[in-house]
Short mmCIF file of C-alpha atoms in Angstrom, two decimals:
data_model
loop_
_atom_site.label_atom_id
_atom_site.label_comp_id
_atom_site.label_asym_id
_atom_site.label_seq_id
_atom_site.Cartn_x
_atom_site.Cartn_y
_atom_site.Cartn_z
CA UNK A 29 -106.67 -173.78 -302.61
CA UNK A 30 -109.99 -174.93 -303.54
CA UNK A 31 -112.37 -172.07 -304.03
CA UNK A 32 -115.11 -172.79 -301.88
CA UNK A 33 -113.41 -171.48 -299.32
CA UNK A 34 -115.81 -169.12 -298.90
CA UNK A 35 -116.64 -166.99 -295.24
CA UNK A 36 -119.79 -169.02 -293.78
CA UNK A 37 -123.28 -166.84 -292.92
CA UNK A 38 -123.74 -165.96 -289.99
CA UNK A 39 -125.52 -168.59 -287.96
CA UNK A 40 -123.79 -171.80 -289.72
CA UNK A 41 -120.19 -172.33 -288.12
CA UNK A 42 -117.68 -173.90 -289.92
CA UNK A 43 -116.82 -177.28 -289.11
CA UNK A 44 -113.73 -179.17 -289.37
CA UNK A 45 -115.14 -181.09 -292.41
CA UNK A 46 -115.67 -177.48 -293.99
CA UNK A 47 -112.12 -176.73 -293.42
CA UNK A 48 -110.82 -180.11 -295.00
CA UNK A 49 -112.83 -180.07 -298.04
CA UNK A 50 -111.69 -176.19 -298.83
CA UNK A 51 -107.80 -177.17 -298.26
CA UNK A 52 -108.17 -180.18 -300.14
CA UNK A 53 -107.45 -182.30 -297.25
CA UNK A 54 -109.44 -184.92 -294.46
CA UNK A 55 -110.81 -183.62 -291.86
CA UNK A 56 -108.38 -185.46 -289.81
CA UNK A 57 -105.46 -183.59 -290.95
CA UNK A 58 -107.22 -180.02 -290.81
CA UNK A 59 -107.90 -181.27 -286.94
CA UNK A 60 -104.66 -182.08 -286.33
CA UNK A 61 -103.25 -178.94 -287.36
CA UNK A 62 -105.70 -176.35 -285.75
CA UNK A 63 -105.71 -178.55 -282.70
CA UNK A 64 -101.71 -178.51 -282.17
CA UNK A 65 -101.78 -182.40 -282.61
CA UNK A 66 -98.12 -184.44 -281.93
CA UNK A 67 -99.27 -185.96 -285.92
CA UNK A 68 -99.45 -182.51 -287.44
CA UNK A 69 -95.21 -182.66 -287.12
CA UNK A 70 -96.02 -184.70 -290.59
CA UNK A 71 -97.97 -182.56 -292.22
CA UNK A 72 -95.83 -180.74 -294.53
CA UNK A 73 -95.50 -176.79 -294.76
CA UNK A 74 -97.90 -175.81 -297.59
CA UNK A 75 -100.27 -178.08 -296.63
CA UNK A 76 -100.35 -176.54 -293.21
CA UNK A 77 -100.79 -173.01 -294.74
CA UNK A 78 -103.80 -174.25 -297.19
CA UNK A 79 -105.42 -175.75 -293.45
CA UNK A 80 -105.05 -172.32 -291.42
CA UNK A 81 -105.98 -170.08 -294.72
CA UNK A 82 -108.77 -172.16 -295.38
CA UNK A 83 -109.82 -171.81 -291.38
CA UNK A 84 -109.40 -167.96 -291.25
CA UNK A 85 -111.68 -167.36 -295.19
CA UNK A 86 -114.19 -170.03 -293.11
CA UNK A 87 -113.94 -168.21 -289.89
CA UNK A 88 -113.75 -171.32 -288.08
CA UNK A 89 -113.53 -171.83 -284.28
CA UNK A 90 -112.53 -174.55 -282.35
CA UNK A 91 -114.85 -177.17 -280.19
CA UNK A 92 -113.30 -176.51 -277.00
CA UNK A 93 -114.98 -179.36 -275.74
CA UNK A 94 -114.21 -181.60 -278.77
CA UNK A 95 -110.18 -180.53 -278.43
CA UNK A 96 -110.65 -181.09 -274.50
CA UNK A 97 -112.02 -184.77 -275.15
CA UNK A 98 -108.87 -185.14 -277.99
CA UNK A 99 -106.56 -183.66 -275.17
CA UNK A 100 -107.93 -185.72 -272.10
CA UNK A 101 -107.36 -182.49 -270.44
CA UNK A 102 -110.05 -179.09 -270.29
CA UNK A 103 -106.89 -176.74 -268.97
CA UNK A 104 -108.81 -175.62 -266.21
CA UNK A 105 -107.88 -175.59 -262.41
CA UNK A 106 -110.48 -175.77 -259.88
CA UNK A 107 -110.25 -174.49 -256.07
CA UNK A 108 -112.32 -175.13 -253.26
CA UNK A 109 -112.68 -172.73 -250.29
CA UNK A 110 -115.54 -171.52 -248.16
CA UNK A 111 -116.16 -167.44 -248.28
CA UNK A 112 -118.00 -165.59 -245.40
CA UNK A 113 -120.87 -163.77 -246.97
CA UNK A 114 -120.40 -160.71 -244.43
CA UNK A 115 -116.98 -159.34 -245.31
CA UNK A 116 -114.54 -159.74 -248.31
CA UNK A 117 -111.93 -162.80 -247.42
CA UNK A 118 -108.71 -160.83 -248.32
CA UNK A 119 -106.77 -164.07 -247.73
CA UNK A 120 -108.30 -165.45 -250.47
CA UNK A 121 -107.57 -163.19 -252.65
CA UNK A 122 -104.28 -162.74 -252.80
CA UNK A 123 -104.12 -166.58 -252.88
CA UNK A 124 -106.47 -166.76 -256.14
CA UNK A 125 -104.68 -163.71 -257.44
CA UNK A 126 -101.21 -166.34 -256.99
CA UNK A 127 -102.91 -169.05 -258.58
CA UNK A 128 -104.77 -167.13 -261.53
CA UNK A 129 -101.18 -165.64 -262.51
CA UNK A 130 -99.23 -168.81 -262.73
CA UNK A 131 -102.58 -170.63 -263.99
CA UNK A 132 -102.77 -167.89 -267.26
CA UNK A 133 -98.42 -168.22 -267.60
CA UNK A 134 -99.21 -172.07 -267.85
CA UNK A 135 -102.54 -171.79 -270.47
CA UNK A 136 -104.86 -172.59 -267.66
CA UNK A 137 -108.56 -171.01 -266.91
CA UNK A 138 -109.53 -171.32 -262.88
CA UNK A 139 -112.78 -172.04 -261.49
CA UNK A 140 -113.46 -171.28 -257.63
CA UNK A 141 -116.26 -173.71 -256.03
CA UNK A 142 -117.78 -171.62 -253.14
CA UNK A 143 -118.77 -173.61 -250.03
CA UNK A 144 -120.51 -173.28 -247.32
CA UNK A 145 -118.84 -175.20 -245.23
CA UNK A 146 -116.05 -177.58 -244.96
CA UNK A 147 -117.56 -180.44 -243.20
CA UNK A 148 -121.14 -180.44 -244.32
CA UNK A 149 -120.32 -180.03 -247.82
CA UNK A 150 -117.19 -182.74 -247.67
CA UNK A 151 -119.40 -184.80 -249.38
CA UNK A 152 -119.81 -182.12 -252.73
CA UNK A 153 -115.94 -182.78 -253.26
CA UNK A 154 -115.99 -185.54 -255.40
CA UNK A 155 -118.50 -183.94 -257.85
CA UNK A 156 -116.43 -181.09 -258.35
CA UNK A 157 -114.11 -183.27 -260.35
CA UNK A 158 -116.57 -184.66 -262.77
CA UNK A 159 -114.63 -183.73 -265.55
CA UNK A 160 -114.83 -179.88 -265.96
CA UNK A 161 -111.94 -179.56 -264.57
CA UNK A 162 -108.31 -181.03 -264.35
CA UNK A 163 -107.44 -181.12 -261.20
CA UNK A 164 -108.62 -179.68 -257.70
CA UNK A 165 -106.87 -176.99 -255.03
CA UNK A 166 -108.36 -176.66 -251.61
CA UNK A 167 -107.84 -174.07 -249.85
CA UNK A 168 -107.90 -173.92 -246.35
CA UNK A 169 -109.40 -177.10 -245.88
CA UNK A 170 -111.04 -178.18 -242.66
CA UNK A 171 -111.75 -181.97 -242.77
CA UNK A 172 -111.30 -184.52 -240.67
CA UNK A 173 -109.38 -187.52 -241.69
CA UNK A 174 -112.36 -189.63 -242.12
CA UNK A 175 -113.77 -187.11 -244.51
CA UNK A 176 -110.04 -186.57 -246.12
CA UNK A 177 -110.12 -190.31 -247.20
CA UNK A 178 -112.97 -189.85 -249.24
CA UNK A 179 -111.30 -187.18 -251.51
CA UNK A 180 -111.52 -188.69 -255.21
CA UNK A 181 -108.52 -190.37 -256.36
CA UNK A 182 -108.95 -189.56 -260.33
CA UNK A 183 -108.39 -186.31 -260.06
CA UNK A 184 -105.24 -184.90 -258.90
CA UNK A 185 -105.91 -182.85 -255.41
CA UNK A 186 -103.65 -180.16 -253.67
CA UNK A 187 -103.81 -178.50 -250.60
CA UNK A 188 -103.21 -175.06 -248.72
CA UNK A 189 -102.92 -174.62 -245.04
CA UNK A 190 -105.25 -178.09 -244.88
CA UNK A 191 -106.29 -179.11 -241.07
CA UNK A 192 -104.54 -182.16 -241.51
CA UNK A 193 -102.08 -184.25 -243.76
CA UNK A 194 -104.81 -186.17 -246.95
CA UNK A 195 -102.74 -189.33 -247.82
CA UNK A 196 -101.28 -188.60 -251.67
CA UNK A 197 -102.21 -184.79 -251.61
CA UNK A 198 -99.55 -182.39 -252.04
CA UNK A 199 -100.28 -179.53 -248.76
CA UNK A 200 -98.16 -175.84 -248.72
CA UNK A 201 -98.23 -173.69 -246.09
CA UNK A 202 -96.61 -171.09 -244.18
CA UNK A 203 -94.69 -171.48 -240.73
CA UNK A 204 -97.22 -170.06 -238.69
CA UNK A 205 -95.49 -170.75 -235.05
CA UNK A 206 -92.11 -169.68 -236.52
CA UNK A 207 -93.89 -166.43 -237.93
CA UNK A 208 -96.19 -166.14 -234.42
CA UNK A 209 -92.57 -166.70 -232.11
CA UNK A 210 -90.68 -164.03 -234.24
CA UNK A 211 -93.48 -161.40 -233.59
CA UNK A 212 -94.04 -161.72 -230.13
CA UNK A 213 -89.94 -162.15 -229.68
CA UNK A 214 -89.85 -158.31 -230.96
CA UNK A 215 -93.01 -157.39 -229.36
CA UNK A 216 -91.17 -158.95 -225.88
CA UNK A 217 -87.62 -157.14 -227.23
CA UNK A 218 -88.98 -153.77 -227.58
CA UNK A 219 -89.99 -153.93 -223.63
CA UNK A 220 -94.23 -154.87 -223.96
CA UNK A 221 -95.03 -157.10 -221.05
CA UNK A 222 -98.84 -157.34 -221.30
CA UNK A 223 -99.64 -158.68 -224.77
CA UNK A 224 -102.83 -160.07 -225.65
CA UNK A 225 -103.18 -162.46 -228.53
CA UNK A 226 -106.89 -162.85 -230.71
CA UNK A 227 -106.37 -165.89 -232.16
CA UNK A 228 -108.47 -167.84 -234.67
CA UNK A 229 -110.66 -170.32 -234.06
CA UNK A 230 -109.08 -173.84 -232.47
CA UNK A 231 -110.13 -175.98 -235.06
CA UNK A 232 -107.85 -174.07 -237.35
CA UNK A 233 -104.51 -175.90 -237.31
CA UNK A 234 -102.90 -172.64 -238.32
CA UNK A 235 -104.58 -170.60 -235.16
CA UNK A 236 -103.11 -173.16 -233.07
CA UNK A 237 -99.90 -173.03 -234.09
CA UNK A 238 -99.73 -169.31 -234.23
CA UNK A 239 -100.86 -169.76 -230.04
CA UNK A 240 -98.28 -171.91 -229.94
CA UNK A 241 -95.54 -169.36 -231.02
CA UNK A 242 -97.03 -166.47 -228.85
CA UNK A 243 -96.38 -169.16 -225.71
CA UNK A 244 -93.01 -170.36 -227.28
CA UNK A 245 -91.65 -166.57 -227.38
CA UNK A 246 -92.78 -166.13 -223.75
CA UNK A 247 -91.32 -169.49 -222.61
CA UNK A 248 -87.63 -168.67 -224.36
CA UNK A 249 -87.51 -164.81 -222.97
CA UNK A 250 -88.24 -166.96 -219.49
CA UNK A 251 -91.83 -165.02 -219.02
CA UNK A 252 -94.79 -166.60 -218.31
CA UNK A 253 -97.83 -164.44 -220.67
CA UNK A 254 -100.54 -162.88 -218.28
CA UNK A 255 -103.58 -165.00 -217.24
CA UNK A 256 -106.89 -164.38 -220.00
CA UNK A 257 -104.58 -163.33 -222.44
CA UNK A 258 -105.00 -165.93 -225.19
CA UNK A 259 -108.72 -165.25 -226.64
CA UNK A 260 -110.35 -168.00 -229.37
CA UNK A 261 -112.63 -166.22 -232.04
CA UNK A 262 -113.08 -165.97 -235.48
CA UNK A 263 -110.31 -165.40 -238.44
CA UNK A 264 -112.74 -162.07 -239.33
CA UNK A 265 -112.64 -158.49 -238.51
CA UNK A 266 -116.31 -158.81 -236.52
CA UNK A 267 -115.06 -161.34 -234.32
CA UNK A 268 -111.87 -158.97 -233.55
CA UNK A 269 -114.31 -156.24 -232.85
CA UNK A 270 -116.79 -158.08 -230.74
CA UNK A 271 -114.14 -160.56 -228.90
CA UNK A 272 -111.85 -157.56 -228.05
CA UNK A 273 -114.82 -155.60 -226.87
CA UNK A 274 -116.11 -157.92 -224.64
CA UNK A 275 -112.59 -158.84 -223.34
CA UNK A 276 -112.20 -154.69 -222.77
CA UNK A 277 -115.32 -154.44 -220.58
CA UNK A 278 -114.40 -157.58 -218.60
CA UNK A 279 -111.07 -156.59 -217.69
CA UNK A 280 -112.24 -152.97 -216.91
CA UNK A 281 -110.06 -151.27 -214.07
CA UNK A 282 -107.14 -153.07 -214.62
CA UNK A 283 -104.22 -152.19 -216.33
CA UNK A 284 -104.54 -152.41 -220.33
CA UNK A 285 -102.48 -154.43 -222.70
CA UNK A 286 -99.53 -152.88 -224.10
CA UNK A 287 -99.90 -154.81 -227.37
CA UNK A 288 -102.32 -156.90 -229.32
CA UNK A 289 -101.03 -159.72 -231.63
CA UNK A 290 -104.26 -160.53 -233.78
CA UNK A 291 -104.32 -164.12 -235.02
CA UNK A 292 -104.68 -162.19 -238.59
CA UNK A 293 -105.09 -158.78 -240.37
CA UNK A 294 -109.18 -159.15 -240.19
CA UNK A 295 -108.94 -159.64 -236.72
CA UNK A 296 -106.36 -156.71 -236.12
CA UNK A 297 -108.43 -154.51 -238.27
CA UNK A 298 -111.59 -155.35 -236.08
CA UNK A 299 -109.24 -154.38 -233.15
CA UNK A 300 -108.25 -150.98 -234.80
CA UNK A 301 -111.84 -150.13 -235.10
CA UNK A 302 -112.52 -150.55 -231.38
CA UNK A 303 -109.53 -149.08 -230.12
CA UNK A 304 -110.13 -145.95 -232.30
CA UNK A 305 -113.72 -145.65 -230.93
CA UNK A 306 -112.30 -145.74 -227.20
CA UNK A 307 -109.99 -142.69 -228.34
CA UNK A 308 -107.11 -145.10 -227.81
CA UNK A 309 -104.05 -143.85 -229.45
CA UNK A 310 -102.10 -146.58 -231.54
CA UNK A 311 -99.20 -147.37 -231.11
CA UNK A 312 -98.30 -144.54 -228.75
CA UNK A 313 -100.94 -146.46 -226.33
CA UNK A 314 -101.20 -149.75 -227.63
CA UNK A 315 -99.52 -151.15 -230.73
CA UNK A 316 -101.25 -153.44 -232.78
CA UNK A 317 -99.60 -156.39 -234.87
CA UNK A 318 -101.76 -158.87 -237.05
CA UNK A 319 -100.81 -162.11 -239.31
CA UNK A 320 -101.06 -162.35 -243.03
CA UNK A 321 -100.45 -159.04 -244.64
CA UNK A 322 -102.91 -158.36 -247.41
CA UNK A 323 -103.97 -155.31 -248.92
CA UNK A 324 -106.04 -154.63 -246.57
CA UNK A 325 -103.19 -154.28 -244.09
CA UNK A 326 -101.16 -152.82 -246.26
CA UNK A 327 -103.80 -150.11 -247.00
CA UNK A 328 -103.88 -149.49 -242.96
CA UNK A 329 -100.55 -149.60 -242.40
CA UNK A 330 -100.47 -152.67 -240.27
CA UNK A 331 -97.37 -154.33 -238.59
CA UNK A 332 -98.17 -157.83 -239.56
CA UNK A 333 -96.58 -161.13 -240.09
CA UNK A 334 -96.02 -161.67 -243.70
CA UNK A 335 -97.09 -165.38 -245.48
CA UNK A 336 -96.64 -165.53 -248.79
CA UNK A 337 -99.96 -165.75 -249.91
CA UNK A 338 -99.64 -165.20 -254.01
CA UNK A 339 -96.56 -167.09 -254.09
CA UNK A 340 -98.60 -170.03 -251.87
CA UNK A 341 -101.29 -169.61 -255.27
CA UNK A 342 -98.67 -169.62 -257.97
CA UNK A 343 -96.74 -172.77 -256.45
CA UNK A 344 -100.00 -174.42 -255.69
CA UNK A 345 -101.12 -173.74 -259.96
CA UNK A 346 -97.39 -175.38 -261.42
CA UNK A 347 -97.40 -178.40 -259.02
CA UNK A 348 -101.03 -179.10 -259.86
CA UNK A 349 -100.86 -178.49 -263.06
CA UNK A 350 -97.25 -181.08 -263.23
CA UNK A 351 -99.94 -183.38 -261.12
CA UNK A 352 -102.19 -183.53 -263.83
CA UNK A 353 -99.22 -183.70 -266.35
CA UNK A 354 -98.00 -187.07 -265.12
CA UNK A 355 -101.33 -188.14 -264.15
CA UNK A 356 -101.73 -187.90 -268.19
CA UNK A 357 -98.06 -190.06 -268.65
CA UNK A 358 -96.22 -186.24 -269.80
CA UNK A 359 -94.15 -185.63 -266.88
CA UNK A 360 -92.44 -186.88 -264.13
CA UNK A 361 -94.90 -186.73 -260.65
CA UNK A 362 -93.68 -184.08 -258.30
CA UNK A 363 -91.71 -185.88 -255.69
CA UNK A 364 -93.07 -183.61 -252.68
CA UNK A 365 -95.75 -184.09 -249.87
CA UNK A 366 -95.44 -181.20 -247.48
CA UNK A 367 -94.68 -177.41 -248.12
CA UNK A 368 -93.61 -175.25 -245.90
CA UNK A 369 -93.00 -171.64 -246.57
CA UNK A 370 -91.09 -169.38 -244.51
CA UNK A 371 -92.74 -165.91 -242.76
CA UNK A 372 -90.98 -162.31 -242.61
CA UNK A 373 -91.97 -159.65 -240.12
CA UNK A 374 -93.04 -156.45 -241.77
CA UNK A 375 -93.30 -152.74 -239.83
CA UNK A 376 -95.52 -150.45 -239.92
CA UNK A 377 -97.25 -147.41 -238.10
CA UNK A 378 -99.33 -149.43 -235.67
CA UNK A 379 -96.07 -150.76 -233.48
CA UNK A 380 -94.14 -148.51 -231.27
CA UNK A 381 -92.09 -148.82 -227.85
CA UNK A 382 -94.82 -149.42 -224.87
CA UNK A 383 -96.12 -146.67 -223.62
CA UNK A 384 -94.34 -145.26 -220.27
CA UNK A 385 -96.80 -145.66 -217.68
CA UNK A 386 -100.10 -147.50 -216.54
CA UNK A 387 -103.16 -147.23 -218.29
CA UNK A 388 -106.18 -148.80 -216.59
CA UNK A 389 -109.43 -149.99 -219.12
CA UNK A 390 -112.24 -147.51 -218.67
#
């Protein structure tokens, strides 16, 4: 090996030149072999060994943006969500924690793009994918179909739980009337008659279709749900707090609900909160189900619906990332538009058999 080779001073890195001209080689083969190029296959074994020993005496570090620019590709996976600045959005992380895990097992970094809000910041989309990043992940989109059209097309795009179908973007999500019916079926089985459902907010494609499971379990046990018992709010536990109180002091007198289905753990935890502060026992007064189960839930104990949030992240990372694989011509496309994940029903200490006798709201 040539003898220059010789550990740079701090303050001057090594370039690829550097390494070349101390392995006795161009700087086109020393890149090839410290950037994993298809050429280095020729490049025979010794001369590989002078490249890499003449890299570690030189300390030298890759461009990352020079190898990203030889790659096409910066291995990084972007998603897109909004986050509510007044409580932690536990949804979201167990997604990111789905995606981060199969994003590392694949060699990818992840950058999240916070937003404020779905449809006045539609219009950031597009810059997101000005190159920093591979390809996109939105999660929990809510655009409309004019705004979905105007999703850039050079960048490969995937959904979770999205508002509606985007033309050429792969969308998973869980079965939230299937998971919503099977619920309220047990809630209905174990003998409550008075249930009262939080839901999300209507926009939300996934609050509606958890309504419409709460009303499909009803309609198939041949019950009709109580009048005022389907209440709209927010998917947060503030708006389970506020919306149940409110509902509470308008319904005082009569006879309370022997269960609450909250359109998701936030909500149900919002619930528990106000229901504690009435000194209302749960379940042995009212049990208490919710939608989602994060570790927030699990913490509490909740009896929830479970969607499989980190396996909804670590599907969303491999078909993005085989996306951006045969968007680059080194893979087959996946051959998938719609993903649909199924829901299990998980106990826990906040649902129990209705209580025995009438309880009026005080």
């Amino acid at each position: 090996m040539n003898t220059s080779a010789k550990p740079r001073k701090p303050g001057h890195a090594a370039t690829l030149a550097d390494v070349g001209r101390a392995a006795g080689v161009s700087a086109m083969a020393a890149s090839a072999v410290l950037n994993g190029a298809r050429t280095s296959a020729r490049i025979s074994d010794e001369t590989r060994e002078r490249i890499l020993e003449a890299a570690r005496l030189l300390n030298y570090r890759p461009n990352a943006t020079a190898r990203a620019l030889t790659s096409r590709r910066m291995n990084t996976l972007g998603l897109a969500t909004t986050l509510k600045r007044e409580e932690l959005n536990q949804y979201f992380l167990e997604v990111f924690s789905g995606v981060m895990e199969a994003g590392a097992e694949l060699g990818q970094n992840t950058t999240v793009f916070a937003l404020e809000d779905w449809h006045r910041e539609a219009a950031r989309i597009p810059a997101l994918c000005d190159g920093r990043i591979d390809g996109l992940i939105l999660l929990a989109p809510q655009l409309d179909e004019q705004e979905a059209q105007r999703l850039p097309d050079h960048t490969p795009i995937l959904s979770i739980h999205s508002n509606v179908l985007i033309p050429g973007v792969i969308n998973l999500e869980p079965d939230d009337e299937a998971g919503a019916q099977a619920m309220v079926t047990r809630l209905l089985g174990m003998g409550h008659r008075r249930i009262l459902h939080l839901a999300g907010p209507d926009h939300s494609l996934g609050a509606r279709r958890r309504v419409q499971g709460y009303l499909r379990a009803h309609a198939l046990a041949g019950m009709e749900p109580p009048a005022n018992h389907v209440v709209e709010g927010e998917f947060t536990a503030e708006s389970g707090r506020r919306r149940l109180e409110q509902w509470l002091d308008s319904h005082r007198g009569e006879e309370l609900p022997h269960a609450i289905f909250a359109g998701n753990d936030s909500i149900a935890i919002g619930c528990l909160d106000v229901l504690s502060a009435r000194g209302l026992q749960v379940p042995h007064q009212i049990s208490l189900v919710g939608f989602d189960d994060t570790q927030l839930a699990r913490s509490a104990r909740l009896a929830t619906v479970r969607q499989p949030l980190r396996d909804l992240g670590q599907r969303a990372a491999r078909l993005l990332v085989a996306s951006v694989d045969a968007k680059l011509g080194e893979g087959p496309p996946p051959e998938i538009t719609n993903v649909v994940l199924p829901t299990e029903l998980v106990d826990g200490a906040t649902l129990g058999a209705p209580r025995s006798g009438a309880l009026p709201i005080t």
